[in-house]
Amino acid sequence: MSTVRLYGLKNCSTCHKATAWLTERGVAFEFTDYRDHAVAPDTLRTWADELGGWPKLVNRASMTWRNLPPERKTPDTDEQWLALIAEFPALVRRPVTVDTQGGVQVGFSDKKYTEHFG
């Protein structure tokens, strides 16, 4: 992969900051809004594994998570996590950045991107 892949929501302010940072520094990237284009379950599993588990991929501080009924907040299997994300794509932390080597990170900060992309 020769282009950074950025996944998020087109109206997310953090995604806007990440895309602006990449653009200003000339880093080629492609953006995918995962509400418009659902991420494949195998890709979500790979991201969760790369990050250290589903809790690292899912934003459990979000309003979407907080508004879930308590019984939905304790998924035990990959399938339950995947069903939850399919129903509520906004649960995925934003943005998900996949670098040219396939490394995955979530969120944006100037410091984190500078360390990663130089």
mmCIF file of N, CA and C in Angstrom:
data_model
loop_
_atom_site.group_PDB
_atom_site.id
_atom_site.type_symbol
_atom_site.label_atom_id
_atom_site.label_comp_id
_atom_site.label_asym_id
_atom_site.label_seq_id
_atom_site.Cartn_x
_atom_site.Cartn_y
_atom_site.Cartn_z
ATOM 1 N N MET A 1 0.854 -1.172 0.000
ATOM 2 C CA MET A 1 0.000 0.000 0.000
ATOM 3 C C MET A 1 0.901 1.237 0.000
ATOM 4 N N SER A 2 0.671 2.132 -0.930
ATOM 5 C CA SER A 2 1.520 3.316 -1.035
ATOM 6 C C SER A 2 0.837 4.572 -0.524
ATOM 7 N N THR A 3 -0.422 4.463 -0.166
ATOM 8 C CA THR A 3 -1.186 5.611 0.304
ATOM 9 C C THR A 3 -1.737 5.314 1.693
ATOM 10 N N VAL A 4 -1.663 6.296 2.559
ATOM 11 C CA VAL A 4 -2.261 6.181 3.882
ATOM 12 C C VAL A 4 -3.770 6.117 3.718
ATOM 13 N N ARG A 5 -4.413 5.249 4.468
ATOM 14 C CA ARG A 5 -5.880 5.145 4.459
ATOM 15 C C ARG A 5 -6.391 5.740 5.769
ATOM 16 N N LEU A 6 -7.365 6.619 5.655
ATOM 17 C CA LEU A 6 -7.978 7.258 6.810
ATOM 18 C C LEU A 6 -9.452 6.898 6.796
ATOM 19 N N TYR A 7 -9.950 6.390 7.918
ATOM 20 C CA TYR A 7 -11.353 5.999 8.040
ATOM 21 C C TYR A 7 -11.978 6.814 9.159
ATOM 22 N N GLY A 8 -13.175 7.321 8.908
ATOM 23 C CA GLY A 8 -13.861 8.101 9.927
ATOM 24 C C GLY A 8 -15.205 8.555 9.420
ATOM 25 N N LEU A 9 -15.635 9.687 9.922
ATOM 26 C CA LEU A 9 -16.910 10.280 9.524
ATOM 27 C C LEU A 9 -16.621 11.654 8.923
ATOM 28 N N LYS A 10 -17.251 11.936 7.786
ATOM 29 C CA LYS A 10 -16.924 13.169 7.067
ATOM 30 C C LYS A 10 -17.241 14.436 7.854
ATOM 31 N N ASN A 11 -18.140 14.359 8.825
ATOM 32 C CA ASN A 11 -18.480 15.545 9.612
ATOM 33 C C ASN A 11 -17.786 15.581 10.971
ATOM 34 N N CYS A 12 -16.828 14.711 11.189
ATOM 35 C CA CYS A 12 -16.113 14.631 12.469
ATOM 36 C C CYS A 12 -14.991 15.669 12.504
ATOM 37 N N SER A 13 -14.965 16.489 13.530
ATOM 38 C CA SER A 13 -13.943 17.538 13.625
ATOM 39 C C SER A 13 -12.542 16.944 13.782
ATOM 40 N N THR A 14 -12.414 15.837 14.469
ATOM 41 C CA THR A 14 -11.097 15.210 14.620
ATOM 42 C C THR A 14 -10.602 14.672 13.282
ATOM 43 N N CYS A 15 -11.504 14.125 12.485
ATOM 44 C CA CYS A 15 -11.129 13.661 11.143
ATOM 45 C C CYS A 15 -10.701 14.839 10.276
ATOM 46 N N HIS A 16 -11.376 15.970 10.417
ATOM 47 C CA HIS A 16 -10.995 17.176 9.668
ATOM 48 C C HIS A 16 -9.579 17.612 10.052
ATOM 49 N N LYS A 17 -9.260 17.557 11.347
ATOM 50 C CA LYS A 17 -7.916 17.931 11.798
ATOM 51 C C LYS A 17 -6.870 16.987 11.217
ATOM 52 N N ALA A 18 -7.173 15.695 11.214
ATOM 53 C CA ALA A 18 -6.225 14.713 10.683
ATOM 54 C C ALA A 18 -6.010 14.911 9.183
ATOM 55 N N THR A 19 -7.089 15.121 8.432
ATOM 56 C CA THR A 19 -6.935 15.307 6.987
ATOM 57 C C THR A 19 -6.186 16.606 6.687
ATOM 58 N N ALA A 20 -6.444 17.647 7.461
ATOM 59 C CA ALA A 20 -5.726 18.912 7.270
ATOM 60 C C ALA A 20 -4.234 18.722 7.550
ATOM 61 N N TRP A 21 -3.908 18.006 8.623
ATOM 62 C CA TRP A 21 -2.514 17.753 8.978
ATOM 63 C C TRP A 21 -1.803 17.010 7.848
ATOM 64 N N LEU A 22 -2.424 15.952 7.348
ATOM 65 C CA LEU A 22 -1.825 15.162 6.271
ATOM 66 C C LEU A 22 -1.662 16.001 5.003
ATOM 67 N N THR A 23 -2.697 16.779 4.664
ATOM 68 C CA THR A 23 -2.651 17.619 3.467
ATOM 69 C C THR A 23 -1.539 18.655 3.567
ATOM 70 N N GLU A 24 -1.440 19.333 4.710
ATOM 71 C CA GLU A 24 -0.425 20.372 4.904
ATOM 72 C C GLU A 24 0.997 19.828 4.779
ATOM 73 N N ARG A 25 1.180 18.558 5.101
ATOM 74 C CA ARG A 25 2.512 17.961 5.062
ATOM 75 C C ARG A 25 2.752 17.113 3.815
ATOM 76 N N GLY A 26 1.799 17.149 2.889
ATOM 77 C CA GLY A 26 1.971 16.445 1.626
ATOM 78 C C GLY A 26 1.924 14.934 1.724
ATOM 79 N N VAL A 27 1.257 14.410 2.759
ATOM 80 C CA VAL A 27 1.123 12.961 2.907
ATOM 81 C C VAL A 27 -0.095 12.515 2.098
ATOM 82 N N ALA A 28 0.142 11.660 1.118
ATOM 83 C CA ALA A 28 -0.962 11.160 0.283
ATOM 84 C C ALA A 28 -1.859 10.264 1.121
ATOM 85 N N PHE A 29 -3.164 10.473 1.026
ATOM 86 C CA PHE A 29 -4.103 9.646 1.781
ATOM 87 C C PHE A 29 -5.420 9.545 1.032
ATOM 88 N N GLU A 30 -6.165 8.518 1.386
ATOM 89 C CA GLU A 30 -7.537 8.340 0.918
ATOM 90 C C GLU A 30 -8.427 8.275 2.144
ATOM 91 N N PHE A 31 -9.556 8.970 2.091
ATOM 92 C CA PHE A 31 -10.492 9.005 3.219
ATOM 93 C C PHE A 31 -11.731 8.186 2.885
ATOM 94 N N THR A 32 -12.164 7.376 3.841
ATOM 95 C CA THR A 32 -13.389 6.601 3.703
ATOM 96 C C THR A 32 -14.298 6.915 4.880
ATOM 97 N N ASP A 33 -15.504 7.354 4.575
ATOM 98 C CA ASP A 33 -16.518 7.566 5.606
ATOM 99 C C ASP A 33 -17.181 6.220 5.861
ATOM 100 N N TYR A 34 -17.021 5.693 7.067
ATOM 101 C CA TYR A 34 -17.533 4.347 7.308
ATOM 102 C C TYR A 34 -19.027 4.290 7.597
ATOM 103 N N ARG A 35 -19.685 5.425 7.549
ATOM 104 C CA ARG A 35 -21.158 5.374 7.520
ATOM 105 C C ARG A 35 -21.634 5.119 6.093
ATOM 106 N N ASP A 36 -20.921 5.705 5.124
ATOM 107 C CA ASP A 36 -21.277 5.542 3.714
ATOM 108 C C ASP A 36 -20.761 4.233 3.137
ATOM 109 N N HIS A 37 -19.610 3.788 3.624
ATOM 110 C CA HIS A 37 -18.968 2.573 3.109
ATOM 111 C C HIS A 37 -18.548 1.729 4.307
ATOM 112 N N ALA A 38 -19.383 0.787 4.675
ATOM 113 C CA ALA A 38 -19.118 -0.052 5.845
ATOM 114 C C ALA A 38 -17.777 -0.764 5.693
ATOM 115 N N VAL A 39 -17.059 -0.856 6.786
ATOM 116 C CA VAL A 39 -15.778 -1.553 6.810
ATOM 117 C C VAL A 39 -16.059 -3.044 6.960
ATOM 118 N N ALA A 40 -15.367 -3.847 6.179
ATOM 119 C CA ALA A 40 -15.562 -5.298 6.195
ATOM 120 C C ALA A 40 -15.261 -5.866 7.587
ATOM 121 N N PRO A 41 -16.030 -6.851 8.011
ATOM 122 C CA PRO A 41 -15.797 -7.465 9.323
ATOM 123 C C PRO A 41 -14.364 -7.963 9.527
ATOM 124 N N ASP A 42 -13.767 -8.555 8.498
ATOM 125 C CA ASP A 42 -12.390 -9.037 8.640
ATOM 126 C C ASP A 42 -11.427 -7.883 8.890
ATOM 127 N N THR A 43 -11.680 -6.747 8.261
ATOM 128 C CA THR A 43 -10.840 -5.568 8.476
ATOM 129 C C THR A 43 -11.004 -5.056 9.900
ATOM 130 N N LEU A 44 -12.242 -5.009 10.387
ATOM 131 C CA LEU A 44 -12.483 -4.572 11.767
ATOM 132 C C LEU A 44 -11.784 -5.504 12.757
ATOM 133 N N ARG A 45 -11.840 -6.808 12.521
ATOM 134 C CA ARG A 45 -11.142 -7.768 13.386
ATOM 135 C C ARG A 45 -9.630 -7.505 13.373
ATOM 136 N N THR A 46 -9.082 -7.264 12.195
ATOM 137 C CA THR A 46 -7.653 -6.983 12.075
ATOM 138 C C THR A 46 -7.295 -5.729 12.858
ATOM 139 N N TRP A 47 -8.106 -4.682 12.721
ATOM 140 C CA TRP A 47 -7.846 -3.448 13.460
ATOM 141 C C TRP A 47 -7.876 -3.702 14.961
ATOM 142 N N ALA A 48 -8.912 -4.397 15.420
ATOM 143 C CA ALA A 48 -9.036 -4.676 16.856
ATOM 144 C C ALA A 48 -7.822 -5.464 17.347
ATOM 145 N N ASP A 49 -7.396 -6.471 16.587
ATOM 146 C CA ASP A 49 -6.222 -7.257 16.970
ATOM 147 C C ASP A 49 -4.974 -6.395 17.013
ATOM 148 N N GLU A 50 -4.795 -5.577 15.997
ATOM 149 C CA GLU A 50 -3.612 -4.709 15.901
ATOM 150 C C GLU A 50 -3.557 -3.715 17.066
ATOM 151 N N LEU A 51 -4.708 -3.241 17.490
ATOM 152 C CA LEU A 51 -4.770 -2.229 18.550
ATOM 153 C C LEU A 51 -4.761 -2.819 19.954
ATOM 154 N N GLY A 52 -5.000 -4.125 20.058
ATOM 155 C CA GLY A 52 -5.012 -4.748 21.388
ATOM 156 C C GLY A 52 -6.396 -5.073 21.907
ATOM 157 N N GLY A 53 -7.369 -5.199 21.027
ATOM 158 C CA GLY A 53 -8.716 -5.607 21.432
ATOM 159 C C GLY A 53 -9.783 -4.604 21.047
ATOM 160 N N TRP A 54 -11.013 -5.098 21.090
ATOM 161 C CA TRP A 54 -12.163 -4.259 20.714
ATOM 162 C C TRP A 54 -12.282 -2.989 21.550
ATOM 163 N N PRO A 55 -12.025 -3.030 22.856
ATOM 164 C CA PRO A 55 -12.148 -1.789 23.638
ATOM 165 C C PRO A 55 -11.212 -0.677 23.175
ATOM 166 N N LYS A 56 -10.124 -1.016 22.493
ATOM 167 C CA LYS A 56 -9.213 0.004 21.960
ATOM 168 C C LYS A 56 -9.749 0.598 20.659
ATOM 169 N N LEU A 57 -10.593 -0.159 19.951
ATOM 170 C CA LEU A 57 -11.150 0.312 18.676
ATOM 171 C C LEU A 57 -12.451 1.081 18.881
ATOM 172 N N VAL A 58 -13.210 0.692 19.890
ATOM 173 C CA VAL A 58 -14.527 1.297 20.136
ATOM 174 C C VAL A 58 -14.409 2.410 21.165
ATOM 175 N N ASN A 59 -15.023 3.542 20.856
ATOM 176 C CA ASN A 59 -15.003 4.702 21.745
ATOM 177 C C ASN A 59 -16.099 4.561 22.796
ATOM 178 N N ARG A 60 -15.704 4.050 23.954
ATOM 179 C CA ARG A 60 -16.685 3.816 25.019
ATOM 180 C C ARG A 60 -16.970 5.068 25.840
ATOM 181 N N ALA A 61 -16.393 6.202 25.438
ATOM 182 C CA ALA A 61 -16.714 7.482 26.077
ATOM 183 C C ALA A 61 -17.707 8.279 25.231
ATOM 184 N N SER A 62 -18.053 7.760 24.061
ATOM 185 C CA SER A 62 -18.924 8.502 23.144
ATOM 186 C C SER A 62 -20.371 8.519 23.621
ATOM 187 N N MET A 63 -21.107 9.487 23.109
ATOM 188 C CA MET A 63 -22.541 9.562 23.412
ATOM 189 C C MET A 63 -23.265 8.330 22.873
ATOM 190 N N THR A 64 -22.828 7.838 21.724
ATOM 191 C CA THR A 64 -23.452 6.645 21.154
ATOM 192 C C THR A 64 -23.333 5.495 22.138
ATOM 193 N N TRP A 65 -22.137 5.277 22.687
ATOM 194 C CA TRP A 65 -21.924 4.193 23.653
ATOM 195 C C TRP A 65 -22.742 4.444 24.919
ATOM 196 N N ARG A 66 -22.699 5.647 25.431
ATOM 197 C CA ARG A 66 -23.403 5.953 26.682
ATOM 198 C C ARG A 66 -24.911 5.779 26.541
ATOM 199 N N ASN A 67 -25.422 5.967 25.323
ATOM 200 C CA ASN A 67 -26.860 5.824 25.111
ATOM 201 C C ASN A 67 -27.297 4.383 24.847
ATOM 202 N N LEU A 68 -26.361 3.466 24.759
ATOM 203 C CA LEU A 68 -26.732 2.063 24.572
ATOM 204 C C LEU A 68 -27.350 1.511 25.854
ATOM 205 N N PRO A 69 -28.293 0.586 25.717
ATOM 206 C CA PRO A 69 -28.802 -0.078 26.919
ATOM 207 C C PRO A 69 -27.678 -0.887 27.570
ATOM 208 N N PRO A 70 -27.692 -1.031 28.880
ATOM 209 C CA PRO A 70 -26.600 -1.719 29.588
ATOM 210 C C PRO A 70 -26.276 -3.110 29.035
ATOM 211 N N GLU A 71 -27.282 -3.850 28.615
ATOM 212 C CA GLU A 71 -27.032 -5.210 28.116
ATOM 213 C C GLU A 71 -26.248 -5.227 26.794
ATOM 214 N N ARG A 72 -26.223 -4.117 26.079
ATOM 215 C CA ARG A 72 -25.469 -4.033 24.817
ATOM 216 C C ARG A 72 -24.004 -3.648 25.050
ATOM 217 N N LYS A 73 -23.674 -3.230 26.261
ATOM 218 C CA LYS A 73 -22.328 -2.733 26.555
ATOM 219 C C LYS A 73 -21.362 -3.820 27.016
ATOM 220 N N THR A 74 -21.771 -5.062 26.911
ATOM 221 C CA THR A 74 -20.902 -6.150 27.363
ATOM 222 C C THR A 74 -20.766 -7.238 26.298
ATOM 223 N N PRO A 75 -20.368 -6.871 25.085
ATOM 224 C CA PRO A 75 -20.200 -7.900 24.058
ATOM 225 C C PRO A 75 -19.085 -8.871 24.459
ATOM 226 N N ASP A 76 -19.333 -10.151 24.236
ATOM 227 C CA ASP A 76 -18.372 -11.186 24.625
ATOM 228 C C ASP A 76 -17.623 -11.781 23.446
ATOM 229 N N THR A 77 -18.170 -11.650 22.250
ATOM 230 C CA THR A 77 -17.576 -12.315 21.094
ATOM 231 C C THR A 77 -17.309 -11.297 19.983
ATOM 232 N N ASP A 78 -16.456 -11.703 19.050
ATOM 233 C CA ASP A 78 -16.219 -10.863 17.877
ATOM 234 C C ASP A 78 -17.522 -10.562 17.168
ATOM 235 N N GLU A 79 -18.375 -11.557 17.054
ATOM 236 C CA GLU A 79 -19.646 -11.381 16.331
ATOM 237 C C GLU A 79 -20.518 -10.325 17.008
ATOM 238 N N GLN A 80 -20.546 -10.309 18.330
ATOM 239 C CA GLN A 80 -21.336 -9.297 19.048
ATOM 240 C C GLN A 80 -20.743 -7.897 18.836
ATOM 241 N N TRP A 81 -19.420 -7.789 18.880
ATOM 242 C CA TRP A 81 -18.784 -6.496 18.611
ATOM 243 C C TRP A 81 -19.095 -6.034 17.196
ATOM 244 N N LEU A 82 -18.968 -6.964 16.240
ATOM 245 C CA LEU A 82 -19.219 -6.627 14.835
ATOM 246 C C LEU A 82 -20.664 -6.198 14.610
ATOM 247 N N ALA A 83 -21.604 -6.876 15.251
ATOM 248 C CA ALA A 83 -23.018 -6.510 15.121
ATOM 249 C C ALA A 83 -23.257 -5.109 15.682
ATOM 250 N N LEU A 84 -22.625 -4.808 16.798
ATOM 251 C CA LEU A 84 -22.775 -3.494 17.422
ATOM 252 C C LEU A 84 -22.219 -2.396 16.511
ATOM 253 N N ILE A 85 -21.040 -2.635 15.924
ATOM 254 C CA ILE A 85 -20.437 -1.648 15.026
ATOM 255 C C ILE A 85 -21.249 -1.520 13.742
ATOM 256 N N ALA A 86 -21.780 -2.624 13.241
ATOM 257 C CA ALA A 86 -22.603 -2.555 12.026
ATOM 258 C C ALA A 86 -23.835 -1.689 12.272
ATOM 259 N N GLU A 87 -24.406 -1.809 13.447
ATOM 260 C CA GLU A 87 -25.599 -1.027 13.788
ATOM 261 C C GLU A 87 -25.250 0.424 14.126
ATOM 262 N N PHE A 88 -24.110 0.628 14.755
ATOM 263 C CA PHE A 88 -23.692 1.963 15.203
ATOM 264 C C PHE A 88 -22.248 2.234 14.762
ATOM 265 N N PRO A 89 -22.031 2.573 13.478
ATOM 266 C CA PRO A 89 -20.661 2.797 12.992
ATOM 267 C C PRO A 89 -19.917 3.906 13.741
ATOM 268 N N ALA A 90 -20.649 4.841 14.317
ATOM 269 C CA ALA A 90 -20.007 5.945 15.038
ATOM 270 C C ALA A 90 -19.305 5.473 16.311
ATOM 271 N N LEU A 91 -19.466 4.209 16.686
ATOM 272 C CA LEU A 91 -18.766 3.691 17.853
ATOM 273 C C LEU A 91 -17.266 3.540 17.619
ATOM 274 N N VAL A 92 -16.854 3.414 16.366
ATOM 275 C CA VAL A 92 -15.433 3.250 16.073
ATOM 276 C C VAL A 92 -14.720 4.571 16.325
ATOM 277 N N ARG A 93 -13.604 4.489 17.050
ATOM 278 C CA ARG A 93 -12.810 5.702 17.321
ATOM 279 C C ARG A 93 -12.426 6.353 16.006
ATOM 280 N N ARG A 94 -12.261 7.671 16.049
ATOM 281 C CA ARG A 94 -11.970 8.402 14.820
ATOM 282 C C ARG A 94 -10.749 9.293 14.996
ATOM 283 N N PRO A 95 -10.024 9.394 13.891
ATOM 284 C CA PRO A 95 -10.033 8.525 12.723
ATOM 285 C C PRO A 95 -9.240 7.254 12.983
ATOM 286 N N VAL A 96 -9.483 6.253 12.156
ATOM 287 C CA VAL A 96 -8.618 5.084 12.108
ATOM 288 C C VAL A 96 -7.636 5.361 10.973
ATOM 289 N N THR A 97 -6.354 5.301 11.271
ATOM 290 C CA THR A 97 -5.325 5.563 10.274
ATOM 291 C C THR A 97 -4.573 4.260 10.013
ATOM 292 N N VAL A 98 -4.517 3.885 8.744
ATOM 293 C CA VAL A 98 -3.747 2.710 8.336
ATOM 294 C C VAL A 98 -2.604 3.222 7.475
ATOM 295 N N ASP A 99 -1.375 3.046 7.988
ATOM 296 C CA ASP A 99 -0.225 3.584 7.265
ATOM 297 C C ASP A 99 0.166 2.689 6.094
ATOM 298 N N THR A 100 1.184 3.096 5.376
ATOM 299 C CA THR A 100 1.569 2.388 4.151
ATOM 300 C C THR A 100 2.123 0.986 4.422
ATOM 301 N N GLN A 101 2.509 0.703 5.667
ATOM 302 C CA GLN A 101 2.966 -0.634 6.030
ATOM 303 C C GLN A 101 1.839 -1.473 6.637
ATOM 304 N N GLY A 102 0.639 -0.906 6.714
ATOM 305 C CA GLY A 102 -0.498 -1.623 7.276
ATOM 306 C C GLY A 102 -0.672 -1.435 8.768
ATOM 307 N N GLY A 103 0.164 -0.601 9.392
ATOM 308 C CA GLY A 103 0.022 -0.318 10.818
ATOM 309 C C GLY A 103 -1.230 0.497 11.081
ATOM 310 N N VAL A 104 -1.884 0.208 12.197
ATOM 311 C CA VAL A 104 -3.165 0.841 12.526
ATOM 312 C C VAL A 104 -3.020 1.672 13.792
ATOM 313 N N GLN A 105 -3.587 2.876 13.757
ATOM 314 C CA GLN A 105 -3.695 3.701 14.963
ATOM 315 C C GLN A 105 -5.043 4.406 14.944
ATOM 316 N N VAL A 106 -5.506 4.791 16.122
ATOM 317 C CA VAL A 106 -6.784 5.494 16.215
ATOM 318 C C VAL A 106 -6.570 6.844 16.882
ATOM 319 N N GLY A 107 -7.442 7.764 16.523
ATOM 320 C CA GLY A 107 -7.386 9.098 17.093
ATOM 321 C C GLY A 107 -6.400 9.973 16.343
ATOM 322 N N PHE A 108 -6.369 11.231 16.722
ATOM 323 C CA PHE A 108 -5.453 12.186 16.110
ATOM 324 C C PHE A 108 -4.915 13.122 17.170
ATOM 325 N N SER A 109 -3.646 13.345 17.099
ATOM 326 C CA SER A 109 -3.022 14.472 17.796
ATOM 327 C C SER A 109 -1.827 14.877 16.942
ATOM 328 N N ASP A 110 -1.493 16.129 16.977
ATOM 329 C CA ASP A 110 -0.353 16.628 16.225
ATOM 330 C C ASP A 110 0.893 15.839 16.617
ATOM 331 N N LYS A 111 1.076 15.627 17.912
ATOM 332 C CA LYS A 111 2.255 14.912 18.406
ATOM 333 C C LYS A 111 2.301 13.489 17.866
ATOM 334 N N LYS A 112 1.193 12.780 17.942
ATOM 335 C CA LYS A 112 1.150 11.393 17.495
ATOM 336 C C LYS A 112 1.434 11.281 15.997
ATOM 337 N N TYR A 113 0.824 12.158 15.207
ATOM 338 C CA TYR A 113 1.045 12.124 13.763
ATOM 339 C C TYR A 113 2.478 12.528 13.413
ATOM 340 N N THR A 114 3.035 13.518 14.116
ATOM 341 C CA THR A 114 4.411 13.931 13.856
ATOM 342 C C THR A 114 5.374 12.783 14.160
ATOM 343 N N GLU A 115 5.162 12.080 15.268
ATOM 344 C CA GLU A 115 6.003 10.938 15.607
ATOM 345 C C GLU A 115 5.883 9.834 14.566
ATOM 346 N N HIS A 116 4.682 9.631 14.065
ATOM 347 C CA HIS A 116 4.451 8.522 13.136
ATOM 348 C C HIS A 116 4.870 8.848 11.695
ATOM 349 N N PHE A 117 4.523 10.029 11.242
ATOM 350 C CA PHE A 117 4.762 10.377 9.843
ATOM 351 C C PHE A 117 5.975 11.285 9.632
ATOM 352 N N GLY A 118 6.495 11.844 10.726
ATOM 353 C CA GLY A 118 7.677 12.705 10.613
ATOM 354 C C GLY A 118 7.388 14.117 10.214
#
